[in-house]
Amino acid sequence: MKWQRSAIALSLLLCLGTVAAGAPPAAATTGGPVVSALERAAYPLDTVEPRGNARGLRPLDRMIGDARVVGLGEATHSSHDFFAMKDRVFRHLVETKGFRTFALEGSWSTGLRLNDYVLYGKGDVRRIMRVEFQADYLWWNNTDFLALLEWMRAHNQRHPRDPVQFMGNDLGWAGPELYDKVIEYVAGAHPDLRDRFAELYRGLRPTVPLAEYMNQYMTKPLAERRNMAARAGEALELLRKRSPGADRAAYDWAVQHATVVDQVARFFAFDFFDDEAQLAEAMRYRDQVMADNTAWWQEHTGTKVLLSAHNAHVGYESNDPAKYPRMQGAFLRDRLGDAYLSVGFTFDRGSFNATGPDGKVQRFTVGAAGPGTNEHTLDRVRYRDYVVDLRTTPEAARSWLVRARPTRSIGTAYPDPEYDIALARNHDVLIHLHDIEAARLRDR
């Protein structure tokens, strides 16, 4: 069925699919010298919980250095320990290194709504999460992110002149308020364009909830989707050609909002179903857009950013280059150089939420990682949980870390294959956890 094809494509597009890597695993070296070298470089973590002792994260401060954007990954899309650790790290970086933005692998317009809550207390955060975190974003509607958002709001009430902010960098959807913001700006600054923008955006502005909108969009004929993309692009170009006027900031934000509208329409104009090259190009485009939006936010707000996404998105190399040609982390490194830092996660055992073969969200549990995997060796280090700078490990560990071997990289669906990943080529820093537990999803 056409709808079923669209649902499958969305899972692949938005949160990494379930496609096995074809290369055989490299022979693993799991002898004493590797483990000993890792132990010399590793720093133990006392807890992943946000209220942990700040001293445990001081080694991470040194590893981050002067980075302005830090990508913090996750080895599954729905485990409490990864989400809690992101909360803990963000609070710590706010207090010690001047970070002021938490960025999420979620839609730009979703980020704007949540930022209004964080900054001004606008709206009911629980309801916003329920409405915005649907379809393949449902994993973010969890108790850990709720606690983080509530902490951010409380922080801003205590520090109104030095607030923290929340942003979404993805292109899965552009909420109706985004179109309203663009047209409101055009009506005020360039009233002669208002009617033309209303015509160009006709049929693009959502009138139904997120999940329904995305599925409806994907069932439209390719020619219609491409026409919608052409109209969104024309609107963007019309705005770009106008003078910023006296209020440059308002112009820049309006152009960025129109850019996101164009990004969403352009993304859905790829031929996902009948052209594998187009599907791969769509994946590349998505990661480039996420990097562009993150860099734009960092440059225009002047804030340091903690970026939350899957390991694959914050890393430098693709797990499956044929289907995911280039990842967000590589684009960010191109744009920011050493001002971008990638931090990955691994785990030995535990549980997570994912969509099963029957299409239902359920909890899965996996046992200890098997011999020959990266996690099997990492878990032999004497610390239960630890952080290690992959750039400065002793040679015995370094030569092991640059070779690809099977590693868990679990997206929205499970069972999922292990991918051959070279940890030191993908990330600058690694956090290894011995045991994880599934996140508590809300409204389910």
PDB file of N, CA and C in Angstrom, residues 13 125 130 134 200 206 268 272 344 358 364 380 408 418:
ATOM      1  N   LEU A  13      14.088   7.679   6.711  1.00  0.00           N
ATOM      2  CA  LEU A  13      14.584   9.026   6.478  1.00  0.00           C
ATOM      3  C   LEU A  13      14.916   9.765   7.753  1.00  0.00           C
ATOM      4  N   VAL A 125       4.261  22.747  28.737  1.00  0.00           N
ATOM      5  CA  VAL A 125       5.350  21.974  28.136  1.00  0.00           C
ATOM      6  C   VAL A 125       4.937  20.534  27.868  1.00  0.00           C
ATOM      7  N   ARG A 130       3.620  16.543  23.706  1.00  0.00           N
ATOM      8  CA  ARG A 130       2.655  15.573  23.188  1.00  0.00           C
ATOM      9  C   ARG A 130       2.298  15.873  21.736  1.00  0.00           C
ATOM     10  N   GLN A 134       5.673  13.430  17.755  1.00  0.00           N
ATOM     11  CA  GLN A 134       4.862  12.364  17.188  1.00  0.00           C
ATOM     12  C   GLN A 134       5.649  11.652  16.094  1.00  0.00           C
ATOM     13  N   LEU A 200       2.059  31.280  -2.718  1.00  0.00           N
ATOM     14  CA  LEU A 200       3.145  30.299  -2.819  1.00  0.00           C
ATOM     15  C   LEU A 200       3.074  29.262  -1.706  1.00  0.00           C
ATOM     16  N   PRO A 206       0.536  23.414   7.412  1.00  0.00           N
ATOM     17  CA  PRO A 206      -0.214  22.280   7.967  1.00  0.00           C
ATOM     18  C   PRO A 206      -1.557  22.697   8.564  1.00  0.00           C
ATOM     19  N   PHE A 268      10.982  16.574   1.026  1.00  0.00           N
ATOM     20  CA  PHE A 268       9.895  15.688   0.629  1.00  0.00           C
ATOM     21  C   PHE A 268       9.736  15.610  -0.886  1.00  0.00           C
ATOM     22  N   PHE A 272      11.728   9.001  -3.010  1.00  0.00           N
ATOM     23  CA  PHE A 272      12.162   8.023  -2.018  1.00  0.00           C
ATOM     24  C   PHE A 272      11.885   6.583  -2.435  1.00  0.00           C
ATOM     25  N   GLY A 344      30.568  10.287  21.418  1.00  0.00           N
ATOM     26  CA  GLY A 344      29.721   9.126  21.179  1.00  0.00           C
ATOM     27  C   GLY A 344      29.469   8.337  22.454  1.00  0.00           C
ATOM     28  N   ASP A 358       6.359  -5.985  14.367  1.00  0.00           N
ATOM     29  CA  ASP A 358       4.911  -5.864  14.235  1.00  0.00           C
ATOM     30  C   ASP A 358       4.451  -4.413  14.122  1.00  0.00           C
ATOM     31  N   PHE A 364      12.889  -3.563  24.467  1.00  0.00           N
ATOM     32  CA  PHE A 364      13.792  -4.664  24.142  1.00  0.00           C
ATOM     33  C   PHE A 364      14.937  -4.687  25.144  1.00  0.00           C
ATOM     34  N   ARG A 380      35.617  -4.349  29.389  1.00  0.00           N
ATOM     35  CA  ARG A 380      36.625  -5.019  30.218  1.00  0.00           C
ATOM     36  C   ARG A 380      37.447  -4.015  31.029  1.00  0.00           C
ATOM     37  N   ARG A 408      26.993  -1.623  18.302  1.00  0.00           N
ATOM     38  CA  ARG A 408      25.558  -1.352  18.316  1.00  0.00           C
ATOM     39  C   ARG A 408      25.275   0.097  17.926  1.00  0.00           C
ATOM     40  N   GLU A 418      24.316  -4.903  13.866  1.00  0.00           N
ATOM     41  CA  GLU A 418      25.470  -4.174  14.350  1.00  0.00           C
ATOM     42  C   GLU A 418      26.239  -3.660  13.146  1.00  0.00           C
TER      43      GLU A 418
END
